[in-house]
mmCIF file of the C-alpha atoms, coordinates in Angstrom:
data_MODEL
# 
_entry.id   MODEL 
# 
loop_
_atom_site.group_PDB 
_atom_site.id 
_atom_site.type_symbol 
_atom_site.label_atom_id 
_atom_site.label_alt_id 
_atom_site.label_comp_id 
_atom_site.label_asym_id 
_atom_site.label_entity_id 
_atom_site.label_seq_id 
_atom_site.pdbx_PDB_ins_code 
_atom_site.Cartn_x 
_atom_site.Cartn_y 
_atom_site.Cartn_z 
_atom_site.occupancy 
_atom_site.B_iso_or_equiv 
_atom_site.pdbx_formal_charge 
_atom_site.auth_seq_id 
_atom_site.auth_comp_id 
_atom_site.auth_asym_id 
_atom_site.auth_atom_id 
_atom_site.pdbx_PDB_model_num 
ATOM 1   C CA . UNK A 1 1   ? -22.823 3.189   -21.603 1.00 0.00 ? 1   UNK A CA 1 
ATOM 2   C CA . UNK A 1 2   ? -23.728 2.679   -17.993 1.00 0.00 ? 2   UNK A CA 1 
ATOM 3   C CA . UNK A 1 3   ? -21.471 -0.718  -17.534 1.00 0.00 ? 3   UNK A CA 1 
ATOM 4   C CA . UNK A 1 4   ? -18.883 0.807   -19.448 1.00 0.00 ? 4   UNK A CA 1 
ATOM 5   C CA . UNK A 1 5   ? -18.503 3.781   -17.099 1.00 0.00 ? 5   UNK A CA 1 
ATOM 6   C CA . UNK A 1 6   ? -19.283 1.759   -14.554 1.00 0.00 ? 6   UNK A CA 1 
ATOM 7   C CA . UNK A 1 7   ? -16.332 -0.875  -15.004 1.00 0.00 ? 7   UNK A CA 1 
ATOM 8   C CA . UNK A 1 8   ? -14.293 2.128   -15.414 1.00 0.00 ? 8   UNK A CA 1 
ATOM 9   C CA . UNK A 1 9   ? -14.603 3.446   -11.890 1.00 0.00 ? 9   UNK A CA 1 
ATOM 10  C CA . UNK A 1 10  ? -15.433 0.208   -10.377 1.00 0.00 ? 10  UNK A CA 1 
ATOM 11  C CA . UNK A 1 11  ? -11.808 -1.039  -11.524 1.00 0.00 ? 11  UNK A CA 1 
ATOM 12  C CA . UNK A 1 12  ? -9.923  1.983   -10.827 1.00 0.00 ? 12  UNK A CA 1 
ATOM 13  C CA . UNK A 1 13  ? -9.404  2.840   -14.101 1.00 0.00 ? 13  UNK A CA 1 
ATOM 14  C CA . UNK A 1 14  ? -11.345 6.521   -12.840 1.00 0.00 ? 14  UNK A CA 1 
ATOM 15  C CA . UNK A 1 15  ? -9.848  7.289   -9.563  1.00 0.00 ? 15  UNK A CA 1 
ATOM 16  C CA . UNK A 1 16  ? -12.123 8.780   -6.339  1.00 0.00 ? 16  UNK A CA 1 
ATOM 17  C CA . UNK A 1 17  ? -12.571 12.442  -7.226  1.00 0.00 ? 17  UNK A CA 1 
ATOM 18  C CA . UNK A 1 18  ? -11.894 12.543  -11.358 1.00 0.00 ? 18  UNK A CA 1 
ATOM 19  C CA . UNK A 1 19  ? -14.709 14.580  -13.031 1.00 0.00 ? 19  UNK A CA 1 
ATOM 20  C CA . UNK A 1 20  ? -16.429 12.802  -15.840 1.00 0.00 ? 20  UNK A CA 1 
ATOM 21  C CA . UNK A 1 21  ? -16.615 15.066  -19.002 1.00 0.00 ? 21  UNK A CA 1 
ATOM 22  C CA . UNK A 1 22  ? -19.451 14.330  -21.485 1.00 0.00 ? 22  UNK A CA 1 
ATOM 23  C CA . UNK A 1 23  ? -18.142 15.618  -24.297 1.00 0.00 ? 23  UNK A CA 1 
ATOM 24  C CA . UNK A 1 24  ? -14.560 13.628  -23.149 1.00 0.00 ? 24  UNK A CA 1 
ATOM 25  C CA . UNK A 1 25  ? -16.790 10.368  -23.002 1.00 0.00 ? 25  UNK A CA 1 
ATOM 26  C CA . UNK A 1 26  ? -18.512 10.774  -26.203 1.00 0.00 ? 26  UNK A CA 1 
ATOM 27  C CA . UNK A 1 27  ? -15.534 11.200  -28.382 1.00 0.00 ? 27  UNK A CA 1 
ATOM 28  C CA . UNK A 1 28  ? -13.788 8.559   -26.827 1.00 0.00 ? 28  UNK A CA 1 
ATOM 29  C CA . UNK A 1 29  ? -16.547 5.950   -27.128 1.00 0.00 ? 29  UNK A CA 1 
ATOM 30  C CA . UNK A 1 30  ? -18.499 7.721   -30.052 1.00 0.00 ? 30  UNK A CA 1 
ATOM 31  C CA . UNK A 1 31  ? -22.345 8.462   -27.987 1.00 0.00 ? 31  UNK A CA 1 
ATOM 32  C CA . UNK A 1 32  ? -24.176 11.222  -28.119 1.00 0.00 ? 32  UNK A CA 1 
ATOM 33  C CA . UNK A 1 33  ? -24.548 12.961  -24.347 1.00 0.00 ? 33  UNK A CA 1 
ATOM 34  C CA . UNK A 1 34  ? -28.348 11.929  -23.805 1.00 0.00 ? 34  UNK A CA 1 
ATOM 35  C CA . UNK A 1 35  ? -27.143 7.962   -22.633 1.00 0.00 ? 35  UNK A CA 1 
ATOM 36  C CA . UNK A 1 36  ? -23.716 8.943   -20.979 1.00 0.00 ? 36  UNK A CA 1 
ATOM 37  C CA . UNK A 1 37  ? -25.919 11.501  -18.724 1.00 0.00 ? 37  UNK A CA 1 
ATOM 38  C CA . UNK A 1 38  ? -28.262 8.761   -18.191 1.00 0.00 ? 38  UNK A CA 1 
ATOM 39  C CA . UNK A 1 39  ? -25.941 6.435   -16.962 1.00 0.00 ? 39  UNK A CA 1 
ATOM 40  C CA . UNK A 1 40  ? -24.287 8.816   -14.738 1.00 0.00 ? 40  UNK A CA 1 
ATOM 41  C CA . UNK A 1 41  ? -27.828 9.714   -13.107 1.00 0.00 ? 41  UNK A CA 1 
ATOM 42  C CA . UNK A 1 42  ? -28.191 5.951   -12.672 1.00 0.00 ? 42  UNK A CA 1 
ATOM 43  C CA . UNK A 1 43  ? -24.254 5.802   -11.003 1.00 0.00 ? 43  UNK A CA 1 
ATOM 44  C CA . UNK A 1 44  ? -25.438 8.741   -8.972  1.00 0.00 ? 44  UNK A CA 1 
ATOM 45  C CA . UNK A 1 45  ? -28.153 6.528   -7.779  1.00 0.00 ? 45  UNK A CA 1 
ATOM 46  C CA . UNK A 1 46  ? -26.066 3.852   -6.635  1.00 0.00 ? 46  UNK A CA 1 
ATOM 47  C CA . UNK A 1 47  ? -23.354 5.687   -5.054  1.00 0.00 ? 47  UNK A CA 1 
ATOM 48  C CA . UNK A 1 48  ? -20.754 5.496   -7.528  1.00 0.00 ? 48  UNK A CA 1 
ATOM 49  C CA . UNK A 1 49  ? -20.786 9.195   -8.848  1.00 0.00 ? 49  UNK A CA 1 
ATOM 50  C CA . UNK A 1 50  ? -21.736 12.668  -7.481  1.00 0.00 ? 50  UNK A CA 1 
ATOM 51  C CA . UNK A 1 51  ? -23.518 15.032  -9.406  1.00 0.00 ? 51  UNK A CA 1 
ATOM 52  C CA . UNK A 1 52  ? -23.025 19.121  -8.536  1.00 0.00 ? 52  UNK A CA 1 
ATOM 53  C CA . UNK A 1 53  ? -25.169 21.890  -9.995  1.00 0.00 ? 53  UNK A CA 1 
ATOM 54  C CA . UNK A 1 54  ? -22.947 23.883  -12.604 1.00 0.00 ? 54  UNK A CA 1 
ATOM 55  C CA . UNK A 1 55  ? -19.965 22.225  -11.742 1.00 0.00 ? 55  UNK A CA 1 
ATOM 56  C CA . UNK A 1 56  ? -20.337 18.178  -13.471 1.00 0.00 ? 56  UNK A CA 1 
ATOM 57  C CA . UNK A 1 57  ? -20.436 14.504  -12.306 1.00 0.00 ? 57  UNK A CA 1 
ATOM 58  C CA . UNK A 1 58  ? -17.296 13.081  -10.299 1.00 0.00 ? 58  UNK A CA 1 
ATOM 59  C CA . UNK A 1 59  ? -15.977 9.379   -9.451  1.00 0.00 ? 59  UNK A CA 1 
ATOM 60  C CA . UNK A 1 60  ? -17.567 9.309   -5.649  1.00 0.00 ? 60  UNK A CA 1 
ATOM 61  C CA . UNK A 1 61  ? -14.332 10.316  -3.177  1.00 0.00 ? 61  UNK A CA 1 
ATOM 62  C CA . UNK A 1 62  ? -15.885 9.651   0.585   1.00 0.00 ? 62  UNK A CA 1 
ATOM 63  C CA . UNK A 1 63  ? -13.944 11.049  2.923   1.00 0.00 ? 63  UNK A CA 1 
ATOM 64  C CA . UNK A 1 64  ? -12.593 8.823   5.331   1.00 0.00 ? 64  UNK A CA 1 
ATOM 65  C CA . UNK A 1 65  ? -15.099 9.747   8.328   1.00 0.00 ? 65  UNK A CA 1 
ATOM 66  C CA . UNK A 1 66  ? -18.229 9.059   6.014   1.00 0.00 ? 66  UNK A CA 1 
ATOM 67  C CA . UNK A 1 67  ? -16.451 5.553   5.467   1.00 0.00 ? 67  UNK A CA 1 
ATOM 68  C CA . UNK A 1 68  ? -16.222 5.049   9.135   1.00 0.00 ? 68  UNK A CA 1 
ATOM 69  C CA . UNK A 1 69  ? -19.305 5.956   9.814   1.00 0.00 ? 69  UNK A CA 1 
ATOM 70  C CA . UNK A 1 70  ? -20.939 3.738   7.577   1.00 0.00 ? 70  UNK A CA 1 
ATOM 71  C CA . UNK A 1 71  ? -18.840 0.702   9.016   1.00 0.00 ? 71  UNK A CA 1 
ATOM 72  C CA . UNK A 1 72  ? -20.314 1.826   12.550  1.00 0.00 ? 72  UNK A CA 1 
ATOM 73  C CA . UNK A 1 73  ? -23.854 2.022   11.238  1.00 0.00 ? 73  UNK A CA 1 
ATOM 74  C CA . UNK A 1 74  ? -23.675 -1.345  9.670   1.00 0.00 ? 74  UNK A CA 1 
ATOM 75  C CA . UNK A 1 75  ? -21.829 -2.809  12.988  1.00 0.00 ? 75  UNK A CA 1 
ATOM 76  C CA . UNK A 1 76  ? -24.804 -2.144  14.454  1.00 0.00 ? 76  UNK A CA 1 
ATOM 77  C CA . UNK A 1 77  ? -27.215 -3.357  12.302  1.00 0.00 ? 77  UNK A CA 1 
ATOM 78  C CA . UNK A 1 78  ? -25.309 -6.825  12.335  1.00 0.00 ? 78  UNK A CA 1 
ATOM 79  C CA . UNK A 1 79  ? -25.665 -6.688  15.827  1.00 0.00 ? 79  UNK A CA 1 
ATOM 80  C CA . UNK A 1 80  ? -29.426 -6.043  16.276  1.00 0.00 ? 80  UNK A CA 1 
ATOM 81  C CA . UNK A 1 81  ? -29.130 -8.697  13.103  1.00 0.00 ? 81  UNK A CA 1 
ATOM 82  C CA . UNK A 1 82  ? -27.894 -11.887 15.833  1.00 0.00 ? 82  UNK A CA 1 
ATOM 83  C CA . UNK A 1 83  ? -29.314 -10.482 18.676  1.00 0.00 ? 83  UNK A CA 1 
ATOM 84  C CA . UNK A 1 84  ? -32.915 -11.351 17.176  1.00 0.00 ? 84  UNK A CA 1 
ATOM 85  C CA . UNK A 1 85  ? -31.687 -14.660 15.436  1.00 0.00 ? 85  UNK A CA 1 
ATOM 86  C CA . UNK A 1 86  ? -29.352 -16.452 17.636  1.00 0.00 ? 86  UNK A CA 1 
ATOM 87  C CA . UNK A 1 87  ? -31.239 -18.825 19.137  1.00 0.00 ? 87  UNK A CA 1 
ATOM 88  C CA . UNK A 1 88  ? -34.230 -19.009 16.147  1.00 0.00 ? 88  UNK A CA 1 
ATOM 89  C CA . UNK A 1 89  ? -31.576 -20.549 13.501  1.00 0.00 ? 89  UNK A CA 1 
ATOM 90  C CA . UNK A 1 90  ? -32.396 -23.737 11.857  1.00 0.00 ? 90  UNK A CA 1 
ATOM 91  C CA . UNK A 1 91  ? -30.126 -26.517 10.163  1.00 0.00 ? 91  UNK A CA 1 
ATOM 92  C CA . UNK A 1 92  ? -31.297 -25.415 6.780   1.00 0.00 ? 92  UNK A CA 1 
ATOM 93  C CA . UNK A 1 93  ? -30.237 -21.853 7.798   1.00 0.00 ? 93  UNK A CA 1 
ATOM 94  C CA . UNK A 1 94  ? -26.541 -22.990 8.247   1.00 0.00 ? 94  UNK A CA 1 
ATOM 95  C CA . UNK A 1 95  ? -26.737 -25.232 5.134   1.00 0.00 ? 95  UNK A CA 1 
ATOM 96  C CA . UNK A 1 96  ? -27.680 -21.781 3.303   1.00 0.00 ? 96  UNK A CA 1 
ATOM 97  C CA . UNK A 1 97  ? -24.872 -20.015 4.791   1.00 0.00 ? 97  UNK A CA 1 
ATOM 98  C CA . UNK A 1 98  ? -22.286 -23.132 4.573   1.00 0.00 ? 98  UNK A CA 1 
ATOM 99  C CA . UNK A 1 99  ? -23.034 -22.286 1.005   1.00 0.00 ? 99  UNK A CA 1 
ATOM 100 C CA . UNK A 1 100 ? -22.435 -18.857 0.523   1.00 0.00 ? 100 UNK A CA 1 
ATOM 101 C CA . UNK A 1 101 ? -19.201 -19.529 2.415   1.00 0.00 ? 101 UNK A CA 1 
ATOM 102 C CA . UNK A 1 102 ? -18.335 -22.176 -0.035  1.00 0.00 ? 102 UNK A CA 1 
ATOM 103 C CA . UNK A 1 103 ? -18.839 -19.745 -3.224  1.00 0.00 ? 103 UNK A CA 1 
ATOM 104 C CA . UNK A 1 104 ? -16.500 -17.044 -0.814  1.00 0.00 ? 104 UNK A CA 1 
ATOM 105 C CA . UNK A 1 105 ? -13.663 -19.781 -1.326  1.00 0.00 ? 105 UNK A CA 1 
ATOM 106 C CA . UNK A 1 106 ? -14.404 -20.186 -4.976  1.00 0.00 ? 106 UNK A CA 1 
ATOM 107 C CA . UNK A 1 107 ? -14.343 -16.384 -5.787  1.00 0.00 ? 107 UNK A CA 1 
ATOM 108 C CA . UNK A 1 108 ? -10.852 -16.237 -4.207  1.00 0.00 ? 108 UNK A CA 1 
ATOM 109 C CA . UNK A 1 109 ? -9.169  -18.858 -6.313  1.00 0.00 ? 109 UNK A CA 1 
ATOM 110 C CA . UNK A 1 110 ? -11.110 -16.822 -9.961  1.00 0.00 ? 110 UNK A CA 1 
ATOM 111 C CA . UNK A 1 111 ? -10.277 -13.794 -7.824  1.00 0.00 ? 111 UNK A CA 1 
ATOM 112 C CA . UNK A 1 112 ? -13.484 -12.166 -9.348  1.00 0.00 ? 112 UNK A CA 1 
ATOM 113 C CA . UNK A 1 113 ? -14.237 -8.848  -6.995  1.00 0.00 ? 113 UNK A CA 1 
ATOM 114 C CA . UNK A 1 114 ? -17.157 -8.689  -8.242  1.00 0.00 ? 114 UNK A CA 1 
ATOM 115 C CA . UNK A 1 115 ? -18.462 -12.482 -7.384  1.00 0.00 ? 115 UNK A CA 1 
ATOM 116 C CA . UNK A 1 116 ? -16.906 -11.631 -4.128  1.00 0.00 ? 116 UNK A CA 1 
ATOM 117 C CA . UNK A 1 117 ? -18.681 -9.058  -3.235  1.00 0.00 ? 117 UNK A CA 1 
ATOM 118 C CA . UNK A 1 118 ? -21.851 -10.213 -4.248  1.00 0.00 ? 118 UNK A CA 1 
ATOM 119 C CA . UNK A 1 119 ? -21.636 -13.752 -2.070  1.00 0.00 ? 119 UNK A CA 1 
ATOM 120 C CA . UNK A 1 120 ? -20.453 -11.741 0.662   1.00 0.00 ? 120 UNK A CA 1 
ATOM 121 C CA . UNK A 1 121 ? -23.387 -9.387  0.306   1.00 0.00 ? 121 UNK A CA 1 
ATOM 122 C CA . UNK A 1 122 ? -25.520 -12.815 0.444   1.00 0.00 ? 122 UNK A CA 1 
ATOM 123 C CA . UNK A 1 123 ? -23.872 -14.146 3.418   1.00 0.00 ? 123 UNK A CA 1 
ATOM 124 C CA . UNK A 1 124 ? -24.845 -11.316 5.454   1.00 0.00 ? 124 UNK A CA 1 
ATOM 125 C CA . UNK A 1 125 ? -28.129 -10.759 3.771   1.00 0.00 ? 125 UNK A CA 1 
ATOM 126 C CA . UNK A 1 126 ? -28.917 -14.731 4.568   1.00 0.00 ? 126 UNK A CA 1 
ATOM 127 C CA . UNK A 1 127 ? -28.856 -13.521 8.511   1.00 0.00 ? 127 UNK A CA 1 
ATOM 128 C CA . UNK A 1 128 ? -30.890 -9.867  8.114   1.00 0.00 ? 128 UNK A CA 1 
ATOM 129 C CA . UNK A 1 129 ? -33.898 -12.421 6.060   1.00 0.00 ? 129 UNK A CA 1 
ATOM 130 C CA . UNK A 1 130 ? -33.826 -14.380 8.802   1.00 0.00 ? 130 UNK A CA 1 
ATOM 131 C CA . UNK A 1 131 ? -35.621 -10.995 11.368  1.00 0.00 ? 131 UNK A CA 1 
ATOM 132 C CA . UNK A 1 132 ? -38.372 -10.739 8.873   1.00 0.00 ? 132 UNK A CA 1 
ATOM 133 C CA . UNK A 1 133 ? -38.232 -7.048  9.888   1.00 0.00 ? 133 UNK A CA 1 
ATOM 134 C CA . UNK A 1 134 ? -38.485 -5.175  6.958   1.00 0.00 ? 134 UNK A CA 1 
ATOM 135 C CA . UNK A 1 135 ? -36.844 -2.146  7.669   1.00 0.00 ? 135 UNK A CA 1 
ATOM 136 C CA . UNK A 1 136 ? -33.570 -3.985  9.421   1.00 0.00 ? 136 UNK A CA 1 
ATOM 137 C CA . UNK A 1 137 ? -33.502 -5.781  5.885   1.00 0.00 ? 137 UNK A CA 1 
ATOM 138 C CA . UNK A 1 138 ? -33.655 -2.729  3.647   1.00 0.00 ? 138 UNK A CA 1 
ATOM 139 C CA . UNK A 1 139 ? -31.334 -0.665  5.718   1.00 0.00 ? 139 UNK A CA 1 
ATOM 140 C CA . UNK A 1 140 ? -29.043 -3.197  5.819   1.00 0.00 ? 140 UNK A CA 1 
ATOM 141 C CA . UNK A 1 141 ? -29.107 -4.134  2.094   1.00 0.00 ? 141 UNK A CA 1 
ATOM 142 C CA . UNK A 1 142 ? -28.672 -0.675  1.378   1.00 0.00 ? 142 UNK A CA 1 
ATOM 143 C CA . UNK A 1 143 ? -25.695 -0.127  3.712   1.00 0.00 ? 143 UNK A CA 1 
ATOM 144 C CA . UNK A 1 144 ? -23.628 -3.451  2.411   1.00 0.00 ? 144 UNK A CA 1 
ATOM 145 C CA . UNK A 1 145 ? -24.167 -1.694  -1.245  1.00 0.00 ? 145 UNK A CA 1 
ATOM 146 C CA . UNK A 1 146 ? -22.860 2.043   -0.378  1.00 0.00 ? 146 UNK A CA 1 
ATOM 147 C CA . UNK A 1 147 ? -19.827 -0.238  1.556   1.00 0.00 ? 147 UNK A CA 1 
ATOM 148 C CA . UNK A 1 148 ? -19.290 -2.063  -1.036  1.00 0.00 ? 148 UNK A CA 1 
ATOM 149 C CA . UNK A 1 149 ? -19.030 0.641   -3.416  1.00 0.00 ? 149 UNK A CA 1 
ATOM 150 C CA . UNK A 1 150 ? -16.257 1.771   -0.798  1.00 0.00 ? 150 UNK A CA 1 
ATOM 151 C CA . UNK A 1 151 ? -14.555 -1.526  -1.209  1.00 0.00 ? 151 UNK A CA 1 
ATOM 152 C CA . UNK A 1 152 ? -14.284 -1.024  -4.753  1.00 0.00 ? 152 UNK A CA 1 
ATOM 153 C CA . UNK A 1 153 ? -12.837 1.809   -4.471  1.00 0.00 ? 153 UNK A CA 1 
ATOM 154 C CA . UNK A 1 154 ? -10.263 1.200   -1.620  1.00 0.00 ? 154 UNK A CA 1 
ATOM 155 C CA . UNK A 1 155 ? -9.815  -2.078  -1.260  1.00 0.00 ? 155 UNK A CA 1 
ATOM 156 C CA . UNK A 1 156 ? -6.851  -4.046  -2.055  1.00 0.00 ? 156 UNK A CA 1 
ATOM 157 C CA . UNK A 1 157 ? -8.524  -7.382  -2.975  1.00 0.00 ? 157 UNK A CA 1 
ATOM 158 C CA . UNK A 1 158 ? -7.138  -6.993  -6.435  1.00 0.00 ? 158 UNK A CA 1 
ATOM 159 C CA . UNK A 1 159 ? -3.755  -6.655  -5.182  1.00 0.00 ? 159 UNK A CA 1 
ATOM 160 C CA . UNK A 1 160 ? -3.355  -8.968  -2.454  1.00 0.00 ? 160 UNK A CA 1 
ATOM 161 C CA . UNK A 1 161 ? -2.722  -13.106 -2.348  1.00 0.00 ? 161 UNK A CA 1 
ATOM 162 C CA . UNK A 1 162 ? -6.613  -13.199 -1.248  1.00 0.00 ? 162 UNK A CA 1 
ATOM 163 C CA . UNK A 1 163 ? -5.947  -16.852 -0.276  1.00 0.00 ? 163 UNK A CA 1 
ATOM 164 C CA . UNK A 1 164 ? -3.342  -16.705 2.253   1.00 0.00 ? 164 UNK A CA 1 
ATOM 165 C CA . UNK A 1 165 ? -5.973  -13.814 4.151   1.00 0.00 ? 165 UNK A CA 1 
ATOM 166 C CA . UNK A 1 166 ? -8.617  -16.392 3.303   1.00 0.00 ? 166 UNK A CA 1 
ATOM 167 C CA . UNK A 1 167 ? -11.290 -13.440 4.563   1.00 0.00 ? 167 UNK A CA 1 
ATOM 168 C CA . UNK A 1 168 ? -13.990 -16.527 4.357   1.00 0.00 ? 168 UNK A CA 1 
ATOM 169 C CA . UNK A 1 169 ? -12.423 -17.471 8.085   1.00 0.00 ? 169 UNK A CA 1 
ATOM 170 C CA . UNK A 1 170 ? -14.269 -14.718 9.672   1.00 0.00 ? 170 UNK A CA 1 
ATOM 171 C CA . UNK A 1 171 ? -17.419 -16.153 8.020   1.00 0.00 ? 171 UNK A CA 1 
ATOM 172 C CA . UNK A 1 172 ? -16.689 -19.417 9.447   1.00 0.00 ? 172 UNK A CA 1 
ATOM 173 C CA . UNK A 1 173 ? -16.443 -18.283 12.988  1.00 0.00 ? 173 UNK A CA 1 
ATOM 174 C CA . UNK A 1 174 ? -19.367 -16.182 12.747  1.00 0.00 ? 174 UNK A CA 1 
ATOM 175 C CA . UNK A 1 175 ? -21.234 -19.769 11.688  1.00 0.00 ? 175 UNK A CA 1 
ATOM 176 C CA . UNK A 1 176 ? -19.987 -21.555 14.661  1.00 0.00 ? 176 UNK A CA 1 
ATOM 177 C CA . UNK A 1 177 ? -20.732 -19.036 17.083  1.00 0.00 ? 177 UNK A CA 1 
ATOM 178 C CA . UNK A 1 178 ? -24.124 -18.856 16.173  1.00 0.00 ? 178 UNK A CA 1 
ATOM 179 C CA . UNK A 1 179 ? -24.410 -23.100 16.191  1.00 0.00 ? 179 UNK A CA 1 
ATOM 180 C CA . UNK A 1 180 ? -23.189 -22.361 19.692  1.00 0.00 ? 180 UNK A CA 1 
ATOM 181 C CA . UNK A 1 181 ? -25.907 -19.836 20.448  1.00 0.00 ? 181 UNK A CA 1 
ATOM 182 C CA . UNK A 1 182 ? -23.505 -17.603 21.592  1.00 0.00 ? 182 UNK A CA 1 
ATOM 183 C CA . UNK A 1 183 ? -24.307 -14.084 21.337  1.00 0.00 ? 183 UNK A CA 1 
ATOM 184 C CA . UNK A 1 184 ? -21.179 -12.478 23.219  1.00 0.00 ? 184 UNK A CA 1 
ATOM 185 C CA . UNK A 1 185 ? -18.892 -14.082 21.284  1.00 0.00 ? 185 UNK A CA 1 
ATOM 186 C CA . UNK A 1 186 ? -21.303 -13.454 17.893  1.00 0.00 ? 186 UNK A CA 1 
ATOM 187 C CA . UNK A 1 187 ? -20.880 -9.804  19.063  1.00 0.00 ? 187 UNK A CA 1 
ATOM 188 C CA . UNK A 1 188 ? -17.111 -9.443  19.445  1.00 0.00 ? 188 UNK A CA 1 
ATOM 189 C CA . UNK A 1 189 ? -17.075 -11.482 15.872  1.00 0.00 ? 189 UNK A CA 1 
ATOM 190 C CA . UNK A 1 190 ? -19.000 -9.085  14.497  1.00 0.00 ? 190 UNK A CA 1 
ATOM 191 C CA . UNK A 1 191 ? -16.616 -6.058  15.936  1.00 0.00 ? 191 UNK A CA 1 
ATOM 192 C CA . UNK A 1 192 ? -13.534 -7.721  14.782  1.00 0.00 ? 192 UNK A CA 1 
ATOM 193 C CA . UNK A 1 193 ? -14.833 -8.255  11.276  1.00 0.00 ? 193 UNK A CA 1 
ATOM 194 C CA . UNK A 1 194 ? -15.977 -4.680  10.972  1.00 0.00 ? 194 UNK A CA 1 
ATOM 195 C CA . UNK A 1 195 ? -12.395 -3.200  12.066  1.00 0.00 ? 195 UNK A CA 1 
ATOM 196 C CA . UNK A 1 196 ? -10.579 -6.656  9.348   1.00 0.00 ? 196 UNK A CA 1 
ATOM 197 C CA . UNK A 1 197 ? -12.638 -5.170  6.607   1.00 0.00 ? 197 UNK A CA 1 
ATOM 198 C CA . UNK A 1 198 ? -11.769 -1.620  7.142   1.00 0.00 ? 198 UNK A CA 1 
ATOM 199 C CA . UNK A 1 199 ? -7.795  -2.676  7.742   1.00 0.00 ? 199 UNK A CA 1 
ATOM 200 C CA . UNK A 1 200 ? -8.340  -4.326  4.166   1.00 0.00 ? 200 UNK A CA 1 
ATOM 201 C CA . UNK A 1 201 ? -9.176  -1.219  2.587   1.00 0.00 ? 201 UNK A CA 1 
ATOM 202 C CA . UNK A 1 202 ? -6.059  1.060   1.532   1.00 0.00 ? 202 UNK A CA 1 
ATOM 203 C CA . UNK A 1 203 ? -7.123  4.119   3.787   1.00 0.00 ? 203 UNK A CA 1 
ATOM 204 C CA . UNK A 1 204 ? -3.873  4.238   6.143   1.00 0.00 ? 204 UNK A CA 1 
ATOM 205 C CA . UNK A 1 205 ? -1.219  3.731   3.374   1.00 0.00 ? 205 UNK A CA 1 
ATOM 206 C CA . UNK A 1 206 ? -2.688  7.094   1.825   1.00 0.00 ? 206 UNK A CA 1 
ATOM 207 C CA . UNK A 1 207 ? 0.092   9.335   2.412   1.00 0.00 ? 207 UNK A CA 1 
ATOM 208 C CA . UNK A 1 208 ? -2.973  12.300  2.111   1.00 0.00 ? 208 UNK A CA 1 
ATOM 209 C CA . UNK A 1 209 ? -6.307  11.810  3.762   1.00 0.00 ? 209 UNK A CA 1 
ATOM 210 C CA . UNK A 1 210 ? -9.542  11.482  2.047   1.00 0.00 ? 210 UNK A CA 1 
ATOM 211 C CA . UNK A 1 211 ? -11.029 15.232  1.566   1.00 0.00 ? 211 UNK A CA 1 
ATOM 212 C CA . UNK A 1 212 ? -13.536 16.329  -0.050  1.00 0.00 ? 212 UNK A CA 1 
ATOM 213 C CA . UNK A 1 213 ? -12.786 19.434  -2.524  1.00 0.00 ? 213 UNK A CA 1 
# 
């Protein structure tokens, strides 16, 4: 029940803002309520659904400030992220991340969003390890999953010729920066690929802005 509804809204099939009716749910996939509430408590959990007193569950519909916002927060936390690594990186570091770069490429030619989003999620995790400060790593773990729940939602990945963007390229010049050991150019890398990955998300084709209700 939960990966059912969740494929549903994670591939669009449930738009940003469509209620999800129990008794709609159960008849078309023949459950009781008890697991489809379940698994909507456990979507609430991760971000994917919103849950109201006396009104129902929804498909998750940020509005386009709260999306913004969490770009900035996570801009930052990438920052303070190579500002305590830069010069502490070692050659089994950039082997790891070589790596996760090279799965990026793969998940581009399968063009599996999932797969993508999960190696990108490692990329950047790779660096916040590398602080050993606790609460930098669970903020930002928790930050790249409420994005990426965004980028479900809004991106066009599934849409566009991923290949000829080849999004992997910022990756690679975030890797040779830090080789370099250099932090101002780590830290305008790390601006451009927060304002990239919000120009990748369908936000300012919308011909209405995101509201809430």
């Amino acid at each position: 029940m939960y990966d059912y509804l969740k494929n549903q809204i994670l591939f669009r099939h449930l738009s940003p803002g469509t209620q999800l009716v129990e008794s709609l749910i159960g008849k078309e996939i023949q459950v009781s309520r008890t697991p489809i509430r379940n698994a909507m408590k456990k979507l609430e959990q991760e971000g994917l659904v919103n849950i109201y007193s006396n009104r129902g569950a929804f498909v998750v519909r940020p509005t386009l400030e709260e999306i913004r916002q969490a770009f900035d927060m996570r801009r930052h936390l990438e920052k303070m992220t190579l500002e305590q690594i830069y010069e502490h990186m070692s050659e089994e570091d950039f082997l790891h991340l070589e790596e996760w770069i090279r799965h990026e490429r793969e998940t581009y030619k399968t063009r599996d969003i999932l797969e993508y989003l999960d190696v990108n999620k490692q990329f950047h995790m790779t660096l916040a390890l590398k602080t050993k400060n606790t609460f930098l790593i669970d903020f930002t773990e928790r930050i790249l999953n409420q994005i990426h729940v965004y980028l479900m939602l809004y991106d066009v990945f599934v849409n566009e010729d991923l290949y000829e963007k080849q999004r992997f390229k910022e990756h690679e010049l975030l890797l040779d920066a830090l080789r370099k050991q250099d932090l101002p150019r780590l830290l305008r890398l790390i601006d451009q690929h927060m304002e990239e990955s919000l120009n990748y998300m369908s936000l300012t084709d919308r011909k209405k802005p995101l509201t809430r209700d």
